[in-house]
JSON list of C-alpha atoms and ligand atoms in Angstrom, two decimals:
[
{"chain": "X", "resi": 1, "resn": "MET", "atom": "CA", "xyz": [2.04, -70.42, -28.58]},
{"chain": "X", "resi": 2, "resn": "VAL", "atom": "CA", "xyz": [2.05, -73.20, -26.03]},
{"chain": "X", "resi": 3, "resn": "MET", "atom": "CA", "xyz": [5.56, -74.68, -25.97]},
{"chain": "X", "resi": 4, "resn": "ILE", "atom": "CA", "xyz": [5.21, -77.26, -23.24]},
{"chain": "X", "resi": 5, "resn": "LYS", "atom": "CA", "xyz": [2.79, -80.08, -23.83]},
{"chain": "X", "resi": 6, "resn": "LYS", "atom": "CA", "xyz": [2.33, -82.80, -21.26]},
{"chain": "X", "resi": 7, "resn": "THR", "atom": "CA", "xyz": [-0.18, -85.54, -20.81]},
{"chain": "X", "resi": 8, "resn": "ASP", "atom": "CA", "xyz": [-2.83, -85.35, -18.17]},
{"chain": "X", "resi": 9, "resn": "LYS", "atom": "CA", "xyz": [-1.01, -88.09, -16.26]},
{"chain": "X", "resi": 10, "resn": "GLU", "atom": "CA", "xyz": [2.26, -86.13, -16.27]},
{"chain": "X", "resi": 11, "resn": "TRP", "atom": "CA", "xyz": [0.57, -83.00, -14.97]},
{"chain": "X", "resi": 12, "resn": "ARG", "atom": "CA", "xyz": [-1.16, -84.98, -12.27]},
{"chain": "X", "resi": 13, "resn": "GLU", "atom": "CA", "xyz": [2.20, -86.34, -11.11]},
{"chain": "X", "resi": 14, "resn": "GLU", "atom": "CA", "xyz": [4.04, -83.03, -11.20]},
{"chain": "X", "resi": 15, "resn": "LEU", "atom": "CA", "xyz": [1.49, -80.73, -9.64]},
{"chain": "X", "resi": 16, "resn": "THR", "atom": "CA", "xyz": [-0.02, -80.79, -6.19]},
{"chain": "X", "resi": 17, "resn": "GLU", "atom": "CA", "xyz": [-3.63, -81.90, -6.03]},
{"chain": "X", "resi": 18, "resn": "GLU", "atom": "CA", "xyz": [-4.82, -78.29, -5.62]},
{"chain": "X", "resi": 19, "resn": "GLN", "atom": "CA", "xyz": [-2.57, -77.02, -8.44]},
{"chain": "X", "resi": 20, "resn": "TYR", "atom": "CA", "xyz": [-3.85, -79.76, -10.72]},
{"chain": "X", "resi": 21, "resn": "ARG", "atom": "CA", "xyz": [-7.47, -78.95, -9.88]},
{"chain": "X", "resi": 22, "resn": "VAL", "atom": "CA", "xyz": [-7.03, -75.23, -10.57]},
{"chain": "X", "resi": 23, "resn": "MET", "atom": "CA", "xyz": [-4.43, -75.18, -13.36]},
{"chain": "X", "resi": 24, "resn": "ARG", "atom": "CA", "xyz": [-5.53, -78.17, -15.41]},
{"chain": "X", "resi": 25, "resn": "GLN", "atom": "CA", "xyz": [-9.22, -78.34, -14.55]},
{"chain": "X", "resi": 26, "resn": "LYS", "atom": "CA", "xyz": [-9.85, -74.58, -14.41]},
{"chain": "X", "resi": 27, "resn": "GLY", "atom": "CA", "xyz": [-10.78, -74.57, -10.76]},
{"chain": "X", "resi": 28, "resn": "THR", "atom": "CA", "xyz": [-10.71, -71.60, -8.42]},
{"chain": "X", "resi": 29, "resn": "GLU", "atom": "CA", "xyz": [-9.02, -71.54, -5.06]},
{"chain": "X", "resi": 30, "resn": "ILE", "atom": "CA", "xyz": [-10.94, -70.41, -1.99]},
{"chain": "X", "resi": 31, "resn": "PRO", "atom": "CA", "xyz": [-10.69, -66.59, -1.67]},
{"chain": "X", "resi": 32, "resn": "PHE", "atom": "CA", "xyz": [-8.15, -65.31, 0.86]},
{"chain": "X", "resi": 33, "resn": "SER", "atom": "CA", "xyz": [-6.60, -68.79, 1.06]},
{"chain": "X", "resi": 34, "resn": "GLY", "atom": "CA", "xyz": [-3.63, -68.09, -1.22]},
{"chain": "X", "resi": 35, "resn": "GLU", "atom": "CA", "xyz": [-0.16, -67.55, 0.16]},
{"chain": "X", "resi": 36, "resn": "LEU", "atom": "CA", "xyz": [0.67, -64.80, -2.35]},
{"chain": "X", "resi": 37, "resn": "THR", "atom": "CA", "xyz": [-2.60, -62.86, -2.18]},
{"chain": "X", "resi": 38, "resn": "PHE", "atom": "CA", "xyz": [-1.16, -60.15, 0.05]},
{"chain": "X", "resi": 39, "resn": "ASN", "atom": "CA", "xyz": [2.50, -60.65, -0.80]},
{"chain": "X", "resi": 40, "resn": "LYS", "atom": "CA", "xyz": [4.06, -57.19, -1.12]},
{"chain": "X", "resi": 41, "resn": "LYS", "atom": "CA", "xyz": [7.67, -58.19, -1.71]},
{"chain": "X", "resi": 42, "resn": "SER", "atom": "CA", "xyz": [9.54, -57.18, -4.86]},
{"chain": "X", "resi": 43, "resn": "GLY", "atom": "CA", "xyz": [10.21, -59.90, -7.34]},
{"chain": "X", "resi": 44, "resn": "ASP", "atom": "CA", "xyz": [8.89, -62.02, -10.15]},
{"chain": "X", "resi": 45, "resn": "TYR", "atom": "CA", "xyz": [5.78, -64.15, -10.19]},
{"chain": "X", "resi": 46, "resn": "THR", "atom": "CA", "xyz": [6.20, -67.35, -12.16]},
{"chain": "X", "resi": 47, "resn": "CYS", "atom": "CA", "xyz": [3.95, -70.08, -13.49]},
{"chain": "X", "resi": 48, "resn": "ALA", "atom": "CA", "xyz": [3.80, -72.81, -10.84]},
{"chain": "X", "resi": 49, "resn": "ALA", "atom": "CA", "xyz": [3.62, -75.47, -13.54]},
{"chain": "X", "resi": 50, "resn": "CYS", "atom": "CA", "xyz": [6.51, -74.49, -15.84]},
{"chain": "X", "resi": 51, "resn": "GLY", "atom": "CA", "xyz": [8.47, -71.72, -14.09]},
{"chain": "X", "resi": 52, "resn": "GLU", "atom": "CA", "xyz": [7.99, -69.08, -16.80]},
{"chain": "X", "resi": 53, "resn": "ILE", "atom": "CA", "xyz": [7.99, -65.50, -15.45]},
{"chain": "X", "resi": 54, "resn": "LEU", "atom": "CA", "xyz": [4.48, -64.12, -15.91]},
{"chain": "X", "resi": 55, "resn": "PHE", "atom": "CA", "xyz": [4.08, -60.98, -13.80]},
{"chain": "X", "resi": 56, "resn": "ASN", "atom": "CA", "xyz": [6.32, -58.82, -11.71]},
{"chain": "X", "resi": 57, "resn": "SER", "atom": "CA", "xyz": [5.62, -57.19, -8.40]},
{"chain": "X", "resi": 58, "resn": "ASP", "atom": "CA", "xyz": [5.50, -53.70, -9.94]},
{"chain": "X", "resi": 59, "resn": "SER", "atom": "CA", "xyz": [2.12, -54.50, -11.47]},
{"chain": "X", "resi": 60, "resn": "LYS", "atom": "CA", "xyz": [0.62, -56.11, -8.36]},
{"chain": "X", "resi": 61, "resn": "TYR", "atom": "CA", "xyz": [-1.98, -54.01, -6.59]},
{"chain": "X", "resi": 62, "resn": "GLN", "atom": "CA", "xyz": [-4.83, -54.34, -4.15]},
{"chain": "X", "resi": 63, "resn": "SER", "atom": "CA", "xyz": [-8.18, -54.22, -5.90]},
{"chain": "X", "resi": 64, "resn": "THR", "atom": "CA", "xyz": [-10.99, -52.25, -4.31]},
{"chain": "X", "resi": 65, "resn": "ILE", "atom": "CA", "xyz": [-13.59, -54.64, -5.77]},
{"chain": "X", "resi": 66, "resn": "PRO", "atom": "CA", "xyz": [-14.66, -56.71, -2.76]},
{"chain": "X", "resi": 67, "resn": "THR", "atom": "CA", "xyz": [-15.60, -59.79, -4.79]},
{"chain": "X", "resi": 68, "resn": "LEU", "atom": "CA", "xyz": [-12.13, -59.91, -6.37]},
{"chain": "X", "resi": 69, "resn": "ALA", "atom": "CA", "xyz": [-10.03, -58.89, -3.38]},
{"chain": "X", "resi": 70, "resn": "GLY", "atom": "CA", "xyz": [-9.38, -62.44, -2.17]},
{"chain": "X", "resi": 71, "resn": "TRP", "atom": "CA", "xyz": [-6.94, -63.35, -4.94]},
{"chain": "X", "resi": 72, "resn": "PRO", "atom": "CA", "xyz": [-3.66, -61.86, -6.13]},
{"chain": "X", "resi": 73, "resn": "SER", "atom": "CA", "xyz": [-4.37, -58.88, -8.43]},
{"chain": "X", "resi": 74, "resn": "PHE", "atom": "CA", "xyz": [-2.16, -57.60, -11.20]},
{"chain": "X", "resi": 75, "resn": "ALA", "atom": "CA", "xyz": [-2.56, -54.67, -13.60]},
{"chain": "X", "resi": 76, "resn": "LYS", "atom": "CA", "xyz": [-0.61, -56.23, -16.46]},
{"chain": "X", "resi": 77, "resn": "PRO", "atom": "CA", "xyz": [1.37, -59.33, -17.37]},
{"chain": "X", "resi": 78, "resn": "ILE", "atom": "CA", "xyz": [4.86, -59.42, -18.80]},
{"chain": "X", "resi": 79, "resn": "GLU", "atom": "CA", "xyz": [4.52, -58.94, -22.57]},
{"chain": "X", "resi": 80, "resn": "GLY", "atom": "CA", "xyz": [3.65, -62.20, -24.31]},
{"chain": "X", "resi": 81, "resn": "SER", "atom": "CA", "xyz": [3.64, -64.32, -21.16]},
{"chain": "X", "resi": 82, "resn": "VAL", "atom": "CA", "xyz": [-0.07, -65.09, -21.09]},
{"chain": "X", "resi": 83, "resn": "GLU", "atom": "CA", "xyz": [-2.79, -66.10, -23.52]},
{"chain": "X", "resi": 84, "resn": "TYR", "atom": "CA", "xyz": [-6.50, -65.40, -23.42]},
{"chain": "X", "resi": 85, "resn": "ARG", "atom": "CA", "xyz": [-9.55, -67.48, -24.07]},
{"chain": "X", "resi": 86, "resn": "GLU", "atom": "CA", "xyz": [-13.22, -66.69, -23.83]},
{"chain": "X", "resi": 87, "resn": "ASP", "atom": "CA", "xyz": [-14.83, -68.61, -20.99]},
{"chain": "X", "resi": 88, "resn": "ASP", "atom": "CA", "xyz": [-18.60, -68.83, -20.79]},
{"chain": "X", "resi": 89, "resn": "SER", "atom": "CA", "xyz": [-18.79, -71.35, -17.94]},
{"chain": "X", "resi": 90, "resn": "PHE", "atom": "CA", "xyz": [-21.08, -70.70, -14.97]},
{"chain": "X", "resi": 91, "resn": "GLY", "atom": "CA", "xyz": [-23.38, -68.57, -17.15]},
{"chain": "X", "resi": 92, "resn": "MET", "atom": "CA", "xyz": [-20.91, -65.67, -17.27]},
{"chain": "X", "resi": 93, "resn": "VAL", "atom": "CA", "xyz": [-18.78, -64.48, -20.13]},
{"chain": "X", "resi": 94, "resn": "ARG", "atom": "CA", "xyz": [-15.31, -64.04, -18.75]},
{"chain": "X", "resi": 95, "resn": "THR", "atom": "CA", "xyz": [-11.84, -63.91, -20.23]},
{"chain": "X", "resi": 96, "resn": "GLU", "atom": "CA", "xyz": [-9.66, -66.74, -19.06]},
{"chain": "X", "resi": 97, "resn": "VAL", "atom": "CA", "xyz": [-5.93, -66.11, -18.58]},
{"chain": "X", "resi": 98, "resn": "LEU", "atom": "CA", "xyz": [-3.54, -68.96, -19.37]},
{"chain": "X", "resi": 99, "resn": "CYS", "atom": "CA", "xyz": [0.23, -69.38, -19.23]},
{"chain": "X", "resi": 100, "resn": "ALA", "atom": "CA", "xyz": [1.44, -68.89, -22.82]},
{"chain": "X", "resi": 101, "resn": "ASN", "atom": "CA", "xyz": [4.27, -71.35, -22.25]},
{"chain": "X", "resi": 102, "resn": "CYS", "atom": "CA", "xyz": [2.41, -74.38, -20.93]},
{"chain": "X", "resi": 103, "resn": "GLY", "atom": "CA", "xyz": [-1.30, -73.57, -21.33]},
{"chain": "X", "resi": 104, "resn": "SER", "atom": "CA", "xyz": [-2.12, -73.86, -17.64]},
{"chain": "X", "resi": 105, "resn": "HIS", "atom": "CA", "xyz": [-5.12, -71.95, -16.31]},
{"chain": "X", "resi": 106, "resn": "LEU", "atom": "CA", "xyz": [-4.14, -69.00, -14.12]},
{"chain": "X", "resi": 107, "resn": "GLY", "atom": "CA", "xyz": [-7.33, -67.03, -13.54]},
{"chain": "X", "resi": 108, "resn": "HIS", "atom": "CA", "xyz": [-9.42, -64.39, -15.32]},
{"chain": "X", "resi": 109, "resn": "VAL", "atom": "CA", "xyz": [-9.07, -60.79, -16.43]},
{"chain": "X", "resi": 110, "resn": "PHE", "atom": "CA", "xyz": [-11.78, -58.23, -15.62]},
{"chain": "X", "resi": 111, "resn": "ASP", "atom": "CA", "xyz": [-12.33, -54.50, -16.10]},
{"chain": "X", "resi": 112, "resn": "ASP", "atom": "CA", "xyz": [-11.46, -52.66, -12.91]},
{"chain": "X", "resi": 113, "resn": "SER", "atom": "CA", "xyz": [-11.43, -48.89, -12.61]},
{"chain": "X", "resi": 114, "resn": "SER", "atom": "CA", "xyz": [-9.24, -49.14, -9.50]},
{"chain": "X", "resi": 115, "resn": "SER", "atom": "CA", "xyz": [-6.49, -50.81, -11.54]},
{"chain": "X", "resi": 116, "resn": "PRO", "atom": "CA", "xyz": [-3.72, -48.59, -12.94]},
{"chain": "X", "resi": 117, "resn": "THR", "atom": "CA", "xyz": [-4.36, -50.05, -16.41]},
{"chain": "X", "resi": 118, "resn": "GLY", "atom": "CA", "xyz": [-8.14, -50.57, -16.12]},
{"chain": "X", "resi": 119, "resn": "SER", "atom": "CA", "xyz": [-7.59, -54.32, -16.31]},
{"chain": "X", "resi": 120, "resn": "HIS", "atom": "CA", "xyz": [-7.62, -56.62, -13.35]},
{"chain": "X", "resi": 121, "resn": "TYR", "atom": "CA", "xyz": [-5.78, -59.91, -13.66]},
{"chain": "X", "resi": 122, "resn": "CYS", "atom": "CA", "xyz": [-7.40, -61.98, -10.93]},
{"chain": "X", "resi": 123, "resn": "LEU", "atom": "CA", "xyz": [-5.15, -65.00, -10.48]},
{"chain": "X", "resi": 124, "resn": "ASN", "atom": "CA", "xyz": [-5.11, -68.01, -8.24]},
{"chain": "X", "resi": 125, "resn": "SER", "atom": "CA", "xyz": [-2.19, -67.87, -5.84]},
{"chain": "X", "resi": 126, "resn": "VAL", "atom": "CA", "xyz": [-1.72, -71.63, -6.16]},
{"chain": "X", "resi": 127, "resn": "CYS", "atom": "CA", "xyz": [-0.88, -71.16, -9.86]},
{"chain": "X", "resi": 128, "resn": "LEU", "atom": "CA", "xyz": [2.01, -68.86, -9.05]},
{"chain": "X", "resi": 129, "resn": "GLY", "atom": "CA", "xyz": [5.52, -69.19, -7.78]},
{"chain": "X", "resi": 130, "resn": "PHE", "atom": "CA", "xyz": [7.45, -66.22, -6.42]},
{"chain": "X", "resi": 131, "resn": "ASN", "atom": "CA", "xyz": [11.12, -65.32, -6.84]},
{"chain": "X", "resi": 132, "resn": "PRO", "atom": "CA", "xyz": [12.06, -62.45, -4.50]},
{"chain": "X", "resi": 133, "resn": "LYS", "atom": "CA", "xyz": [14.27, -59.88, -6.18]},
{"chain": "X", "resi": 134, "resn": "ASP", "atom": "CA", "xyz": [16.72, -59.70, -3.30]},
{"chain": "X", "resi": 135, "resn": "SER", "atom": "CA", "xyz": [16.27, -62.05, -0.39]},
{"chain": "X", "resi": 136, "resn": "ASN", "atom": "CA", "xyz": [18.22, -59.64, 1.85]},
{"chain": "X", "resi": 137, "resn": "SER", "atom": "CA", "xyz": [16.12, -56.61, 1.03]},
{"chain": "X", "resi": 138, "resn": "LYS", "atom": "CA", "xyz": [14.21, -55.08, 3.88]},
{"chain": "X", "resi": 139, "resn": "ASP", "atom": "CA", "xyz": [10.94, -54.33, 2.14]},
{"chain": "X", "resi": 140, "resn": "SER", "atom": "CA", "xyz": [8.13, -56.55, 3.28]},
{"chain": "T", "resi": 201, "resn": "ZN", "atom": "ZN1", "xyz": [3.28, -72.32, -17.44]}
]
Protein backbone atom coordinates (compact mmCIF):
# COMPACT_ATOMS: atom_id res chain seq x y z
CA MET A 1 0.00 0.00 0.00
CA VAL A 2 1.31 3.42 -0.90
CA MET A 3 1.74 5.37 2.34
CA ILE A 4 3.20 8.60 1.06
CA LYS A 5 1.04 10.67 -1.23
CA LYS A 6 2.27 13.96 -2.59
CA THR A 7 1.06 16.28 -5.27
CA ASP A 8 2.82 16.54 -8.56
CA LYS A 9 4.03 20.00 -7.55
CA GLU A 10 5.56 18.67 -4.32
CA TRP A 11 7.41 15.91 -6.14
CA ARG A 12 8.68 18.36 -8.70
CA GLU A 13 10.11 20.53 -5.92
CA GLU A 14 11.67 17.70 -3.95
CA LEU A 15 13.24 15.66 -6.71
CA THR A 16 15.92 16.59 -9.18
CA GLU A 17 14.75 17.11 -12.73
CA GLU A 18 16.08 13.70 -13.78
CA GLN A 19 14.58 11.95 -10.73
CA TYR A 20 11.23 13.57 -11.43
CA ARG A 21 11.34 12.53 -15.08
CA VAL A 22 12.15 8.90 -14.25
CA MET A 23 10.33 8.35 -10.94
CA ARG A 24 7.14 10.31 -11.55
CA GLN A 25 6.90 10.17 -15.33
CA LYS A 26 8.20 6.61 -15.77
CA GLY A 27 11.24 7.63 -17.73
CA THR A 28 14.42 5.63 -18.19
CA GLU A 29 17.90 6.92 -17.57
CA ILE A 30 20.56 6.56 -20.24
CA PRO A 31 22.26 3.13 -19.88
CA PHE A 32 25.65 3.15 -18.14
CA SER A 33 24.99 6.70 -16.91
CA GLY A 34 23.96 5.78 -13.37
CA GLU A 35 26.29 6.26 -10.44
CA LEU A 36 25.22 3.01 -8.74
CA THR A 37 25.21 0.75 -11.80
CA PHE A 38 28.54 -0.84 -10.93
CA ASN A 39 28.55 -0.07 -7.23
CA LYS A 40 29.90 -3.17 -5.45
CA LYS A 41 29.93 -1.86 -1.89
CA SER A 42 27.94 -3.53 0.88
CA GLY A 43 24.92 -1.69 2.10
CA ASP A 44 21.31 -0.82 1.56
CA TYR A 45 19.72 0.67 -1.52
CA THR A 46 16.92 3.08 -0.72
CA CYS A 47 14.18 4.85 -2.63
CA ALA A 48 15.56 8.24 -3.71
CA ALA A 49 12.14 9.82 -3.23
CA CYS A 50 11.16 8.61 0.26
CA GLY A 51 14.22 6.89 1.77
CA GLU A 52 12.59 3.48 2.26
CA ILE A 53 15.07 0.57 2.07
CA LEU A 54 14.25 -1.41 -1.06
CA PHE A 55 17.16 -3.72 -1.89
CA ASN A 56 20.37 -4.72 -0.26
CA SER A 57 23.74 -5.28 -1.81
CA ASP A 58 23.56 -9.05 -1.27
CA SER A 59 21.03 -9.32 -4.09
CA LYS A 60 22.87 -7.04 -6.52
CA TYR A 61 24.54 -8.84 -9.41
CA GLN A 62 25.88 -8.19 -12.87
CA SER A 63 23.48 -9.39 -15.54
CA THR A 64 24.88 -11.15 -18.58
CA ILE A 65 22.06 -9.80 -20.76
CA PRO A 66 23.75 -7.06 -22.79
CA THR A 67 20.60 -4.98 -23.25
CA LEU A 68 20.03 -4.85 -19.49
CA ALA A 69 23.62 -4.50 -18.31
CA GLY A 70 23.62 -0.70 -18.25
CA TRP A 71 21.43 -0.36 -15.16
CA PRO A 72 21.74 -1.63 -11.59
CA SER A 73 20.55 -5.27 -11.42
CA PHE A 74 19.08 -7.01 -8.42
CA ALA A 75 17.86 -10.57 -7.93
CA LYS A 76 15.24 -9.75 -5.31
CA PRO A 77 13.83 -6.84 -3.33
CA ILE A 78 13.41 -6.67 0.42
CA GLU A 79 10.11 -8.39 1.24
CA GLY A 80 7.16 -6.04 0.74
CA SER A 81 9.24 -3.05 -0.32
CA VAL A 82 8.08 -2.89 -3.93
CA GLU A 83 4.83 -3.15 -5.85
CA TYR A 84 4.21 -4.35 -9.39
CA ARG A 85 2.10 -3.09 -12.22
CA GLU A 86 1.65 -4.32 -15.74
CA ASP A 87 3.11 -1.86 -18.22
CA ASP A 88 2.24 -2.18 -21.90
CA SER A 89 3.86 1.06 -23.06
CA PHE A 90 6.17 1.06 -26.09
CA GLY A 91 4.37 -2.00 -27.51
CA MET A 92 5.93 -4.36 -24.96
CA VAL A 93 4.33 -6.05 -22.01
CA ARG A 94 6.62 -5.48 -19.09
CA THR A 95 6.23 -5.54 -15.34
CA GLU A 96 6.84 -2.19 -13.77
CA VAL A 97 8.46 -2.03 -10.31
CA LEU A 98 7.36 0.74 -7.96
CA CYS A 99 8.30 1.77 -4.43
CA ALA A 100 5.57 0.34 -2.19
CA ASN A 101 5.94 3.26 0.20
CA CYS A 102 5.57 6.22 -2.14
CA GLY A 103 4.53 4.77 -5.50
CA SER A 104 7.55 6.10 -7.40
CA HIS A 105 8.64 4.28 -10.54
CA LEU A 106 11.91 2.38 -10.09
CA GLY A 107 12.30 0.23 -13.20
CA HIS A 108 11.10 -3.13 -14.51
CA VAL A 109 11.46 -6.80 -13.65
CA PHE A 110 12.40 -9.34 -16.32
CA ASP A 111 13.15 -13.06 -16.49
CA ASP A 112 16.89 -13.62 -16.51
CA SER A 113 18.51 -17.04 -16.35
CA SER A 114 21.78 -15.46 -15.19
CA SER A 115 20.06 -14.13 -12.06
CA PRO A 116 20.30 -16.23 -8.89
CA THR A 117 16.50 -16.08 -8.55
CA GLY A 118 15.60 -16.09 -12.27
CA SER A 119 14.24 -12.56 -11.90
CA HIS A 120 16.08 -9.47 -12.94
CA TYR A 121 15.11 -6.21 -11.28
CA CYS A 122 16.42 -3.65 -13.74
CA LEU A 123 16.34 -0.33 -11.91
CA ASN A 124 17.29 3.21 -12.70
CA SER A 125 20.26 4.31 -10.62
CA VAL A 126 18.76 7.79 -10.29
CA CYS A 127 15.81 6.29 -8.37
CA LEU A 128 18.10 4.84 -5.72
CA GLY A 129 20.03 6.11 -2.76
CA PHE A 130 22.80 4.08 -1.16
CA ASN A 131 23.69 3.67 2.51
CA PRO A 132 27.05 1.90 2.88
CA LYS A 133 27.02 -0.70 5.63
CA ASP A 134 30.30 0.44 7.12
CA SER A 135 31.98 3.50 5.71
CA ASN A 136 35.35 2.29 7.04
CA SER A 137 35.14 -1.14 5.45
CA LYS A 138 37.75 -1.94 2.87
CA ASP A 139 35.60 -3.71 0.31
CA SER A 140 35.11 -1.71 -2.84
ZN1 LIG B 1 9.66 5.56 -2.22
